[in-house]
DNA sequence: CAGACACTTCACCACATGGTGAAGTATGAA
DNA sequence: TTCATACTTCACCATGTGGTGAAGTGTCTG
């Protein structure tokens, strides 16, 4: 279980897997620069916990923190999502054009 | 840390976060129905470990298993990816049209 | 039936994750 | 200088995750 590799895409998906983190990103979509405490305020958890989520998000490159004075403002840097979208896009054909073909595969014997 | 909720989207992203599982899905994209052992063969781990990955993938609804005789064939059922794509798509504007506007946000003081 | 084969399940392990409370560190204000 | 504010870090905890080896189950095959 070494996980020494960089695996950018993995960190992106991992970061997106938590509902709290998705909520943080969703808030930053409409309010483009929020302080850490403003971000944490709506959540039913301690500031520490939100900090850890922010650590995961910035390790994944999805947000950036900028200290100005004693407040730290968090901004969206969603470029890593582009790679995630691109990865998913390879499967798009399965739920658009050839859904019936997929259904056929599902019923196909294993040696086909 | 209850995690009682269903959180379909979270399970999807969680399933996609592991490189082994992404490799499994990638293989199923081109070879639409593979047996469990055929799927496991290229990986440097025991069959058990691959089984656990398949459990995660089928819990997320990304693959289906169909037993026929003593072999089990695994097929791609990537519908949950559609929701994941849709979620990501909300952020698409940030890396296409208004990248310069994003850059401006990054430099904006926190109270803006 | 006996045995191989394909898969599943069980018990276990090390490390990651998501939370807590409490203490620590700058920085702005009185 | 003193104190509150805004984060950060530390120590800890329960549970989840990704792997192992070994045993169990159902299905062909000789």
mmCIF file with all atom_site columns, N, CA, C and O (backbone and C1' of nucleotides) in Angstrom, chain A residues 1 14 18 21 44-46 48-49 52-53 56 67 69-70, chain C residues 14-23 25-29:
data_model
loop_
_atom_site.group_PDB
_atom_site.id
_atom_site.type_symbol
_atom_site.label_atom_id
_atom_site.label_alt_id
_atom_site.label_comp_id
_atom_site.label_asym_id
_atom_site.label_entity_id
_atom_site.label_seq_id
_atom_site.pdbx_PDB_ins_code
_atom_site.Cartn_x
_atom_site.Cartn_y
_atom_site.Cartn_z
_atom_site.occupancy
_atom_site.B_iso_or_equiv
_atom_site.pdbx_formal_charge
_atom_site.auth_seq_id
_atom_site.auth_comp_id
_atom_site.auth_asym_id
_atom_site.auth_atom_id
_atom_site.pdbx_PDB_model_num
ATOM 1   N N     . UNK A 1 1  ? 0.834   -1.223 0.000  1.00 0.00 ? 1  UNK A N     1
ATOM 2   C CA    . UNK A 1 1  ? 0.000   0.000  0.000  1.00 0.00 ? 1  UNK A CA    1
ATOM 3   C C     . UNK A 1 1  ? 0.856   1.256  0.000  1.00 0.00 ? 1  UNK A C     1
ATOM 4   O O     . UNK A 1 1  ? 0.613   2.202  0.739  1.00 0.00 ? 1  UNK A O     1
ATOM 5   N N     . UNK A 1 14 ? -10.010 11.724 -5.522 1.00 0.00 ? 14 UNK A N     1
ATOM 6   C CA    . UNK A 1 14 ? -10.070 11.522 -4.074 1.00 0.00 ? 14 UNK A CA    1
ATOM 7   C C     . UNK A 1 14 ? -10.599 12.780 -3.386 1.00 0.00 ? 14 UNK A C     1
ATOM 8   O O     . UNK A 1 14 ? -11.448 12.709 -2.496 1.00 0.00 ? 14 UNK A O     1
ATOM 9   N N     . UNK A 1 18 ? -15.397 13.562 -1.248 1.00 0.00 ? 18 UNK A N     1
ATOM 10  C CA    . UNK A 1 18 ? -16.010 13.938 0.032  1.00 0.00 ? 18 UNK A CA    1
ATOM 11  C C     . UNK A 1 18 ? -17.036 15.062 -0.159 1.00 0.00 ? 18 UNK A C     1
ATOM 12  O O     . UNK A 1 18 ? -16.731 16.085 -0.775 1.00 0.00 ? 18 UNK A O     1
ATOM 13  N N     . UNK A 1 21 ? -15.995 18.581 0.924  1.00 0.00 ? 21 UNK A N     1
ATOM 14  C CA    . UNK A 1 21 ? -15.079 19.233 -0.012 1.00 0.00 ? 21 UNK A CA    1
ATOM 15  C C     . UNK A 1 21 ? -15.814 19.696 -1.266 1.00 0.00 ? 21 UNK A C     1
ATOM 16  O O     . UNK A 1 21 ? -15.538 20.781 -1.792 1.00 0.00 ? 21 UNK A O     1
ATOM 17  N N     . UNK A 1 44 ? -21.009 21.805 10.141 1.00 0.00 ? 44 UNK A N     1
ATOM 18  C CA    . UNK A 1 44 ? -21.200 21.379 11.534 1.00 0.00 ? 44 UNK A CA    1
ATOM 19  C C     . UNK A 1 44 ? -19.957 20.680 12.073 1.00 0.00 ? 44 UNK A C     1
ATOM 20  O O     . UNK A 1 44 ? -20.042 19.591 12.598 1.00 0.00 ? 44 UNK A O     1
ATOM 21  N N     . UNK A 1 45 ? -18.794 21.303 11.911 1.00 0.00 ? 45 UNK A N     1
ATOM 22  C CA    . UNK A 1 45 ? -17.556 20.677 12.398 1.00 0.00 ? 45 UNK A CA    1
ATOM 23  C C     . UNK A 1 45 ? -16.587 21.786 12.795 1.00 0.00 ? 45 UNK A C     1
ATOM 24  O O     . UNK A 1 45 ? -16.804 22.961 12.480 1.00 0.00 ? 45 UNK A O     1
ATOM 25  N N     . UNK A 1 46 ? -15.541 21.387 13.495 1.00 0.00 ? 46 UNK A N     1
ATOM 26  C CA    . UNK A 1 46 ? -14.558 22.357 13.966 1.00 0.00 ? 46 UNK A CA    1
ATOM 27  C C     . UNK A 1 46 ? -13.745 22.931 12.798 1.00 0.00 ? 46 UNK A C     1
ATOM 28  O O     . UNK A 1 46 ? -13.667 22.332 11.726 1.00 0.00 ? 46 UNK A O     1
ATOM 29  N N     . UNK A 1 48 ? -10.596 22.969 12.579 1.00 0.00 ? 48 UNK A N     1
ATOM 30  C CA    . UNK A 1 48 ? -9.533  22.003 12.279 1.00 0.00 ? 48 UNK A CA    1
ATOM 31  C C     . UNK A 1 48 ? -9.921  21.085 11.126 1.00 0.00 ? 48 UNK A C     1
ATOM 32  O O     . UNK A 1 48 ? -9.125  20.844 10.216 1.00 0.00 ? 48 UNK A O     1
ATOM 33  N N     . UNK A 1 49 ? -11.138 20.550 11.242 1.00 0.00 ? 49 UNK A N     1
ATOM 34  C CA    . UNK A 1 49 ? -11.595 19.578 10.254 1.00 0.00 ? 49 UNK A CA    1
ATOM 35  C C     . UNK A 1 49 ? -11.679 20.231 8.875  1.00 0.00 ? 49 UNK A C     1
ATOM 36  O O     . UNK A 1 49 ? -11.261 19.641 7.880  1.00 0.00 ? 49 UNK A O     1
ATOM 37  N N     . UNK A 1 52 ? -8.307  20.537 7.383  1.00 0.00 ? 52 UNK A N     1
ATOM 38  C CA    . UNK A 1 52 ? -7.820  19.294 6.765  1.00 0.00 ? 52 UNK A CA    1
ATOM 39  C C     . UNK A 1 52 ? -8.405  19.121 5.374  1.00 0.00 ? 52 UNK A C     1
ATOM 40  O O     . UNK A 1 52 ? -7.713  18.710 4.439  1.00 0.00 ? 52 UNK A O     1
ATOM 41  N N     . UNK A 1 53 ? -9.692  19.463 5.231  1.00 0.00 ? 53 UNK A N     1
ATOM 42  C CA    . UNK A 1 53 ? -10.310 19.374 3.905  1.00 0.00 ? 53 UNK A CA    1
ATOM 43  C C     . UNK A 1 53 ? -9.619  20.336 2.943  1.00 0.00 ? 53 UNK A C     1
ATOM 44  O O     . UNK A 1 53 ? -9.356  19.992 1.788  1.00 0.00 ? 53 UNK A O     1
ATOM 45  N N     . UNK A 1 56 ? -6.411  18.848 1.761  1.00 0.00 ? 56 UNK A N     1
ATOM 46  C CA    . UNK A 1 56 ? -6.620  17.866 0.701  1.00 0.00 ? 56 UNK A CA    1
ATOM 47  C C     . UNK A 1 56 ? -6.880  18.577 -0.628 1.00 0.00 ? 56 UNK A C     1
ATOM 48  O O     . UNK A 1 56 ? -6.304  18.224 -1.664 1.00 0.00 ? 56 UNK A O     1
ATOM 49  N N     . UNK A 1 67 ? -2.470  34.406 1.921  1.00 0.00 ? 67 UNK A N     1
ATOM 50  C CA    . UNK A 1 67 ? -2.498  35.096 3.199  1.00 0.00 ? 67 UNK A CA    1
ATOM 51  C C     . UNK A 1 67 ? -2.348  36.589 2.973  1.00 0.00 ? 67 UNK A C     1
ATOM 52  O O     . UNK A 1 67 ? -1.463  37.034 2.232  1.00 0.00 ? 67 UNK A O     1
ATOM 53  N N     . UNK A 1 69 ? -2.462  39.759 5.645  1.00 0.00 ? 69 UNK A N     1
ATOM 54  C CA    . UNK A 1 69 ? -2.676  40.090 7.040  1.00 0.00 ? 69 UNK A CA    1
ATOM 55  C C     . UNK A 1 69 ? -2.849  38.815 7.834  1.00 0.00 ? 69 UNK A C     1
ATOM 56  O O     . UNK A 1 69 ? -2.103  37.863 7.616  1.00 0.00 ? 69 UNK A O     1
ATOM 57  N N     . UNK A 1 70 ? -3.847  38.787 8.705  1.00 0.00 ? 70 UNK A N     1
ATOM 58  C CA    . UNK A 1 70 ? -4.043  37.555 9.480  1.00 0.00 ? 70 UNK A CA    1
ATOM 59  C C     . UNK A 1 70 ? -5.148  36.677 8.911  1.00 0.00 ? 70 UNK A C     1
ATOM 60  O O     . UNK A 1 70 ? -5.424  35.614 9.442  1.00 0.00 ? 70 UNK A O     1
ATOM 61  P P     . DA  C 2 14 ? 1.122   -4.579 11.465 1.00 0.00 ? 14 DA  C P     1
ATOM 62  O "O5'" . DA  C 2 14 ? 1.144   -3.489 10.307 1.00 0.00 ? 14 DA  C "O5'" 1
ATOM 63  C "C5'" . DA  C 2 14 ? 1.812   -3.772 9.069  1.00 0.00 ? 14 DA  C "C5'" 1
ATOM 64  C "C4'" . DA  C 2 14 ? 1.619   -2.591 8.140  1.00 0.00 ? 14 DA  C "C4'" 1
ATOM 65  C "C3'" . DA  C 2 14 ? 1.924   -1.232 8.767  1.00 0.00 ? 14 DA  C "C3'" 1
ATOM 66  O "O3'" . DA  C 2 14 ? 2.536   -0.417 7.790  1.00 0.00 ? 14 DA  C "O3'" 1
ATOM 67  C "C1'" . DA  C 2 14 ? -0.352  -1.317 8.107  1.00 0.00 ? 14 DA  C "C1'" 1
ATOM 68  P P     . DC  C 2 15 ? 3.084   1.070  8.164  1.00 0.00 ? 15 DC  C P     1
ATOM 69  O "O5'" . DC  C 2 15 ? 1.989   2.004  7.481  1.00 0.00 ? 15 DC  C "O5'" 1
ATOM 70  C "C5'" . DC  C 2 15 ? 1.662   1.777  6.112  1.00 0.00 ? 15 DC  C "C5'" 1
ATOM 71  C "C4'" . DC  C 2 15 ? 0.414   2.549  5.764  1.00 0.00 ? 15 DC  C "C4'" 1
ATOM 72  C "C3'" . DC  C 2 15 ? 0.433   4.021  6.204  1.00 0.00 ? 15 DC  C "C3'" 1
ATOM 73  O "O3'" . DC  C 2 15 ? 0.050   4.765  5.067  1.00 0.00 ? 15 DC  C "O3'" 1
ATOM 74  C "C1'" . DC  C 2 15 ? -1.561  2.975  6.893  1.00 0.00 ? 15 DC  C "C1'" 1
ATOM 75  P P     . DA  C 2 16 ? 0.008   6.378  5.047  1.00 0.00 ? 16 DA  C P     1
ATOM 76  O "O5'" . DA  C 2 16 ? -1.542  6.636  4.742  1.00 0.00 ? 16 DA  C "O5'" 1
ATOM 77  C "C5'" . DA  C 2 16 ? -2.146  5.918  3.674  1.00 0.00 ? 16 DA  C "C5'" 1
ATOM 78  C "C4'" . DA  C 2 16 ? -3.590  6.330  3.542  1.00 0.00 ? 16 DA  C "C4'" 1
ATOM 79  C "C3'" . DA  C 2 16 ? -3.857  7.828  3.654  1.00 0.00 ? 16 DA  C "C3'" 1
ATOM 80  O "O3'" . DA  C 2 16 ? -4.893  8.140  2.738  1.00 0.00 ? 16 DA  C "O3'" 1
ATOM 81  C "C1'" . DA  C 2 16 ? -4.994  6.678  5.402  1.00 0.00 ? 16 DA  C "C1'" 1
ATOM 82  P P     . DT  C 2 17 ? -5.477  9.646  2.566  1.00 0.00 ? 17 DT  C P     1
ATOM 83  O "O5'" . DT  C 2 17 ? -6.736  9.634  3.549  1.00 0.00 ? 17 DT  C "O5'" 1
ATOM 84  C "C5'" . DT  C 2 17 ? -7.692  8.612  3.403  1.00 0.00 ? 17 DT  C "C5'" 1
ATOM 85  C "C4'" . DT  C 2 17 ? -8.910  8.938  4.262  1.00 0.00 ? 17 DT  C "C4'" 1
ATOM 86  C "C3'" . DT  C 2 17 ? -9.216  10.432 4.393  1.00 0.00 ? 17 DT  C "C3'" 1
ATOM 87  O "O3'" . DT  C 2 17 ? -10.617 10.561 4.253  1.00 0.00 ? 17 DT  C "O3'" 1
ATOM 88  C "C1'" . DT  C 2 17 ? -9.015  9.473  6.529  1.00 0.00 ? 17 DT  C "C1'" 1
ATOM 89  P P     . DG  C 2 18 ? -11.344 11.962 3.994  1.00 0.00 ? 18 DG  C P     1
ATOM 90  O "O5'" . DG  C 2 18 ? -12.068 12.263 5.373  1.00 0.00 ? 18 DG  C "O5'" 1
ATOM 91  C "C5'" . DG  C 2 18 ? -13.082 11.376 5.836  1.00 0.00 ? 18 DG  C "C5'" 1
ATOM 92  C "C4'" . DG  C 2 18 ? -13.481 11.800 7.226  1.00 0.00 ? 18 DG  C "C4'" 1
ATOM 93  C "C3'" . DG  C 2 18 ? -13.619 13.315 7.405  1.00 0.00 ? 18 DG  C "C3'" 1
ATOM 94  O "O3'" . DG  C 2 18 ? -14.773 13.574 8.183  1.00 0.00 ? 18 DG  C "O3'" 1
ATOM 95  C "C1'" . DG  C 2 18 ? -12.090 12.455 8.972  1.00 0.00 ? 18 DG  C "C1'" 1
ATOM 96  P P     . DG  C 2 19 ? -15.296 15.088 8.339  1.00 0.00 ? 19 DG  C P     1
ATOM 97  O "O5'" . DG  C 2 19 ? -14.886 15.455 9.837  1.00 0.00 ? 19 DG  C "O5'" 1
ATOM 98  C "C5'" . DG  C 2 19 ? -15.755 15.208 10.890 1.00 0.00 ? 19 DG  C "C5'" 1
ATOM 99  C "C4'" . DG  C 2 19 ? -15.045 14.727 12.137 1.00 0.00 ? 19 DG  C "C4'" 1
ATOM 100 C "C3'" . DG  C 2 19 ? -14.581 15.805 13.122 1.00 0.00 ? 19 DG  C "C3'" 1
ATOM 101 O "O3'" . DG  C 2 19 ? -15.667 16.363 13.822 1.00 0.00 ? 19 DG  C "O3'" 1
ATOM 102 C "C1'" . DG  C 2 19 ? -13.090 13.940 13.074 1.00 0.00 ? 19 DG  C "C1'" 1
ATOM 103 P P     . DT  C 2 20 ? -15.509 17.737 14.638 1.00 0.00 ? 20 DT  C P     1
ATOM 104 O "O5'" . DT  C 2 20 ? -14.734 17.293 15.960 1.00 0.00 ? 20 DT  C "O5'" 1
ATOM 105 C "C5'" . DT  C 2 20 ? -15.331 16.363 16.873 1.00 0.00 ? 20 DT  C "C5'" 1
ATOM 106 C "C4'" . DT  C 2 20 ? -14.345 16.050 17.974 1.00 0.00 ? 20 DT  C "C4'" 1
ATOM 107 C "C3'" . DT  C 2 20 ? -13.868 17.286 18.721 1.00 0.00 ? 20 DT  C "C3'" 1
ATOM 108 O "O3'" . DT  C 2 20 ? -14.681 17.479 19.875 1.00 0.00 ? 20 DT  C "O3'" 1
ATOM 109 C "C1'" . DT  C 2 20 ? -12.025 15.859 18.140 1.00 0.00 ? 20 DT  C "C1'" 1
ATOM 110 P P     . DG  C 2 21 ? -14.634 18.939 20.576 1.00 0.00 ? 21 DG  C P     1
ATOM 111 O "O5'" . DG  C 2 21 ? -13.284 18.918 21.414 1.00 0.00 ? 21 DG  C "O5'" 1
ATOM 112 C "C5'" . DG  C 2 21 ? -13.050 17.880 22.375 1.00 0.00 ? 21 DG  C "C5'" 1
ATOM 113 C "C4'" . DG  C 2 21 ? -11.691 18.103 23.007 1.00 0.00 ? 21 DG  C "C4'" 1
ATOM 114 C "C3'" . DG  C 2 21 ? -11.484 19.504 23.597 1.00 0.00 ? 21 DG  C "C3'" 1
ATOM 115 O "O3'" . DG  C 2 21 ? -10.730 19.395 24.791 1.00 0.00 ? 21 DG  C "O3'" 1
ATOM 116 C "C1'" . DG  C 2 21 ? -9.871  19.120 21.907 1.00 0.00 ? 21 DG  C "C1'" 1
ATOM 117 P P     . DA  C 2 22 ? -10.441 20.680 25.718 1.00 0.00 ? 22 DA  C P     1
ATOM 118 O "O5'" . DA  C 2 22 ? -8.902  20.994 25.418 1.00 0.00 ? 22 DA  C "O5'" 1
ATOM 119 C "C5'" . DA  C 2 22 ? -7.984  19.907 25.275 1.00 0.00 ? 22 DA  C "C5'" 1
ATOM 120 C "C4'" . DA  C 2 22 ? -6.615  20.449 24.896 1.00 0.00 ? 22 DA  C "C4'" 1
ATOM 121 C "C3'" . DA  C 2 22 ? -6.328  21.857 25.437 1.00 0.00 ? 22 DA  C "C3'" 1
ATOM 122 O "O3'" . DA  C 2 22 ? -4.957  21.937 25.793 1.00 0.00 ? 22 DA  C "O3'" 1
ATOM 123 C "C1'" . DA  C 2 22 ? -6.113  21.860 23.114 1.00 0.00 ? 22 DA  C "C1'" 1
ATOM 124 P P     . DA  C 2 23 ? -4.399  23.164 26.694 1.00 0.00 ? 23 DA  C P     1
ATOM 125 O "O5'" . DA  C 2 23 ? -3.077  23.561 25.887 1.00 0.00 ? 23 DA  C "O5'" 1
ATOM 126 C "C5'" . DA  C 2 23 ? -2.229  22.510 25.395 1.00 0.00 ? 23 DA  C "C5'" 1
ATOM 127 C "C4'" . DA  C 2 23 ? -1.452  23.029 24.207 1.00 0.00 ? 23 DA  C "C4'" 1
ATOM 128 C "C3'" . DA  C 2 23 ? -0.791  24.395 24.440 1.00 0.00 ? 23 DA  C "C3'" 1
ATOM 129 O "O3'" . DA  C 2 23 ? 0.561   24.309 24.016 1.00 0.00 ? 23 DA  C "O3'" 1
ATOM 130 C "C1'" . DA  C 2 23 ? -2.055  24.428 22.444 1.00 0.00 ? 23 DA  C "C1'" 1
ATOM 131 P P     . DT  C 2 25 ? 4.770   28.526 19.008 1.00 0.00 ? 25 DT  C P     1
ATOM 132 O "O5'" . DT  C 2 25 ? 4.077   29.380 17.860 1.00 0.00 ? 25 DT  C "O5'" 1
ATOM 133 C "C5'" . DT  C 2 25 ? 3.952   28.829 16.557 1.00 0.00 ? 25 DT  C "C5'" 1
ATOM 134 C "C4'" . DT  C 2 25 ? 3.379   29.865 15.609 1.00 0.00 ? 25 DT  C "C4'" 1
ATOM 135 C "C3'" . DT  C 2 25 ? 4.016   31.249 15.714 1.00 0.00 ? 25 DT  C "C3'" 1
ATOM 136 O "O3'" . DT  C 2 25 ? 4.106   31.803 14.419 1.00 0.00 ? 25 DT  C "O3'" 1
ATOM 137 C "C1'" . DT  C 2 25 ? 1.718   31.436 16.035 1.00 0.00 ? 25 DT  C "C1'" 1
ATOM 138 P P     . DA  C 2 26 ? 5.575   32.439 13.928 1.00 0.00 ? 26 DA  C P     1
ATOM 139 O "O5'" . DA  C 2 26 ? 5.304   33.983 13.728 1.00 0.00 ? 26 DA  C "O5'" 1
ATOM 140 C "C5'" . DA  C 2 26 ? 4.100   34.520 14.133 1.00 0.00 ? 26 DA  C "C5'" 1
ATOM 141 C "C4'" . DA  C 2 26 ? 3.211   34.800 12.918 1.00 0.00 ? 26 DA  C "C4'" 1
ATOM 142 C "C3'" . DA  C 2 26 ? 3.171   36.265 12.523 1.00 0.00 ? 26 DA  C "C3'" 1
ATOM 143 O "O3'" . DA  C 2 26 ? 2.742   36.413 11.194 1.00 0.00 ? 26 DA  C "O3'" 1
ATOM 144 C "C1'" . DA  C 2 26 ? 1.172   35.664 13.656 1.00 0.00 ? 26 DA  C "C1'" 1
ATOM 145 P P     . DT  C 2 27 ? 2.974   37.876 10.452 1.00 0.00 ? 27 DT  C P     1
ATOM 146 O "O5'" . DT  C 2 27 ? 1.679   38.715 10.851 1.00 0.00 ? 27 DT  C "O5'" 1
ATOM 147 C "C5'" . DT  C 2 27 ? 0.424   38.273 10.348 1.00 0.00 ? 27 DT  C "C5'" 1
ATOM 148 C "C4'" . DT  C 2 27 ? -0.698  39.093 10.951 1.00 0.00 ? 27 DT  C "C4'" 1
ATOM 149 C "C3'" . DT  C 2 27 ? -0.444  40.616 10.960 1.00 0.00 ? 27 DT  C "C3'" 1
ATOM 150 O "O3'" . DT  C 2 27 ? -1.622  41.204 10.469 1.00 0.00 ? 27 DT  C "O3'" 1
ATOM 151 C "C1'" . DT  C 2 27 ? -1.162  39.896 13.066 1.00 0.00 ? 27 DT  C "C1'" 1
ATOM 152 P P     . DG  C 2 28 ? -1.654  42.694 9.849  1.00 0.00 ? 28 DG  C P     1
ATOM 153 O "O5'" . DG  C 2 28 ? -2.805  43.382 10.712 1.00 0.00 ? 28 DG  C "O5'" 1
ATOM 154 C "C5'" . DG  C 2 28 ? -4.113  42.831 10.622 1.00 0.00 ? 28 DG  C "C5'" 1
ATOM 155 C "C4'" . DG  C 2 28 ? -4.965  43.335 11.757 1.00 0.00 ? 28 DG  C "C4'" 1
ATOM 156 C "C3'" . DG  C 2 28 ? -4.981  44.865 11.905 1.00 0.00 ? 28 DG  C "C3'" 1
ATOM 157 O "O3'" . DG  C 2 28 ? -6.329  45.258 12.076 1.00 0.00 ? 28 DG  C "O3'" 1
ATOM 158 C "C1'" . DG  C 2 28 ? -4.310  43.851 13.937 1.00 0.00 ? 28 DG  C "C1'" 1
ATOM 159 P P     . DA  C 2 29 ? -6.720  46.736 12.467 1.00 0.00 ? 29 DA  C P     1
ATOM 160 O "O5'" . DA  C 2 29 ? -6.915  46.618 14.048 1.00 0.00 ? 29 DA  C "O5'" 1
ATOM 161 C "C5'" . DA  C 2 29 ? -7.899  45.721 14.573 1.00 0.00 ? 29 DA  C "C5'" 1
ATOM 162 C "C4'" . DA  C 2 29 ? -8.180  46.067 16.022 1.00 0.00 ? 29 DA  C "C4'" 1
ATOM 163 C "C3'" . DA  C 2 29 ? -8.359  47.558 16.291 1.00 0.00 ? 29 DA  C "C3'" 1
ATOM 164 O "O3'" . DA  C 2 29 ? -9.317  47.677 17.342 1.00 0.00 ? 29 DA  C "O3'" 1
ATOM 165 C "C1'" . DA  C 2 29 ? -6.483  46.782 17.498 1.00 0.00 ? 29 DA  C "C1'" 1
#
